Each structure stands twice: as structure tokens, then as C-alpha cells.
């Protein structure tokens, strides 16, 4: 007979997900939000997000985030930094902290516009973003 103890049931993936959801962080530049057309800035975020998912497509967390049963339940947090130096500094901090991400460099202008992480449990990555403002 195969039975699950109550304490094991609480540790099932769905229960863990509720308490510590997978989140993809997307960070935009405020200076571009203020000076570029809205559609162009949204496009930069989309580029970074899709690129991060593709670059880390073989990662188990990314696979789980994109799984057919969870595809309609993705969580993203969209934040902002002031400008280019801040997004470059954030990228370096993420690298140093072992947080996989994609810094999107718009071509042919060679402008770093946005970054997006691979999906992480909120508890793993949120501390890197706690000082940033939600993008509004």
C-alpha cells in the first residue's frame, strides 16, 4: 500500500510553489521609459524575457516554469533602474551572486536596455531586487 504522510503531502511541488513561486525578474531602464515610445520599451522587456528563457531552456527551473500545466500561471516581476550605469551594475551583481540572466543589448545601437533572469524561486532571487522600484 502506498500512502503519503501528512508532512510529506505538504512538501509536494504544488505546495512548495504556493509558498515559494518561480518568478522571472525583468528590469527596465527608467530613462528609456521616459524618452522612448512605450511600445519600444515593452519590446525590450519582451526581448530580454524570451532570450533568458531560451538561453536557460535546459535548466530544470526554466522547464518547470514553462511546463504545459504551468504555462498559464507564469509570474514575472517588472522593476526599474534609473539608467545605463545602474543596469550594468545590477548585471554585475547578479553575475557575482550566481543569478543567471540575460542583459539585452539593443543592436545596432549597442545599448543595454533591459535584463531578465531565468525563473527562480522567489526566496532565491528576491534579495537582489529588493531595493528596486516596481515599474509603473
XYZ file of C-alpha atoms in Angstrom:
136
model
C 0.000 0.000 0.000
C 1.354 3.408 -0.997
C 0.405 6.130 1.440
C 1.595 9.686 1.819
C 2.186 11.041 5.283
C 0.627 14.463 6.007
C 4.057 16.080 6.409
C 5.159 14.694 3.009
C 1.974 15.898 1.356
C 2.753 19.449 2.488
C 6.107 19.247 0.709
C 4.643 18.316 -2.654
C 5.716 20.567 -5.575
C 2.349 22.337 -5.723
C 2.508 23.260 -2.021
C 6.103 24.456 -2.369
C 5.145 26.513 -5.435
C 2.433 28.328 -3.489
C 4.849 29.306 -0.732
C 7.899 29.962 -2.921
C 6.747 30.553 -6.501
C 9.014 30.606 -9.507
C 9.471 34.197 -10.650
C 11.182 35.773 -13.621
C 12.527 39.245 -12.857
C 12.543 41.806 -15.675
C 14.332 45.123 -15.146
C 13.795 48.115 -17.435
C 15.606 51.458 -17.588
C 13.546 54.419 -16.334
C 15.381 56.882 -18.603
C 14.235 54.891 -21.645
C 10.679 54.624 -20.301
C 10.633 58.428 -20.123
C 12.193 59.051 -23.538
C 11.216 56.152 -25.841
C 7.780 55.186 -27.137
C 6.042 52.805 -24.719
C 5.875 50.044 -27.328
C 9.633 50.178 -27.841
C 10.306 49.779 -24.122
C 7.804 46.923 -23.812
C 9.556 45.261 -26.748
C 12.909 45.488 -24.936
C 11.413 43.700 -21.938
C 9.968 41.023 -24.208
C 13.332 40.536 -25.920
C 15.130 40.111 -22.585
C 12.481 37.787 -21.144
C 12.286 35.468 -24.150
C 16.061 35.495 -24.546
C 16.599 34.498 -20.897
C 14.070 31.677 -21.217
C 15.768 30.444 -24.394
C 19.332 30.754 -23.043
C 18.399 28.709 -19.974
C 15.858 26.407 -21.653
C 17.625 23.262 -20.410
C 17.604 24.412 -16.789
C 15.147 22.423 -14.627
C 13.618 25.606 -13.174
C 13.003 27.042 -16.639
C 11.490 23.752 -17.763
C 9.152 23.774 -14.787
C 8.218 27.447 -15.367
C 7.305 26.657 -18.989
C 5.690 23.272 -18.340
C 2.311 22.770 -20.068
C 0.495 22.512 -16.726
C 2.010 25.801 -15.514
C 2.221 27.846 -18.714
C -0.864 29.879 -17.783
C 0.486 30.643 -14.308
C 3.794 32.388 -15.043
C 4.892 35.049 -12.578
C 7.029 37.996 -13.547
C 8.097 40.997 -11.528
C 8.901 44.058 -13.625
C 11.188 46.568 -11.960
C 13.134 49.647 -12.986
C 16.566 51.192 -12.569
C 17.485 54.809 -13.354
C 19.717 54.293 -16.365
C 22.537 52.533 -18.161
C 25.117 52.504 -15.372
C 22.578 51.079 -12.924
C 21.533 48.233 -15.235
C 25.180 47.375 -15.908
C 25.931 47.411 -12.163
C 22.920 45.195 -11.467
C 24.063 42.741 -14.131
C 27.485 42.528 -12.463
C 25.912 41.962 -9.026
C 23.736 39.196 -10.446
C 26.767 37.542 -12.074
C 28.715 37.744 -8.810
C 25.747 36.262 -6.948
C 25.315 33.385 -9.381
C 21.951 34.616 -10.671
C 21.602 33.615 -14.329
C 20.185 36.364 -16.506
C 20.288 37.949 -19.935
C 21.317 41.569 -20.350
C 19.603 42.670 -23.541
C 21.818 44.862 -25.745
C 19.789 46.568 -28.458
C 21.503 46.395 -31.854
C 22.819 48.025 -33.921
C 22.898 50.841 -31.348
C 24.734 48.636 -28.797
C 22.582 49.987 -25.933
C 21.950 47.873 -22.813
C 18.205 48.354 -22.414
C 16.855 45.649 -20.120
C 17.681 42.464 -18.290
C 15.714 39.388 -17.343
C 16.570 36.475 -15.094
C 15.833 32.855 -15.703
C 12.968 31.750 -13.441
C 13.999 31.329 -9.804
C 12.174 30.525 -6.596
C 11.295 33.903 -5.114
C 13.331 33.104 -1.987
C 16.495 32.632 -4.062
C 16.493 35.803 -6.169
C 14.305 38.411 -4.470
C 17.101 39.819 -2.284
C 18.957 41.044 -5.387
C 15.981 43.196 -6.357
C 14.628 44.436 -3.017
C 15.968 47.999 -3.448
C 14.432 48.451 -6.907
C 11.075 50.065 -7.595
C 8.229 48.331 -9.356
C 7.939 49.643 -12.885
C 4.828 51.837 -13.164
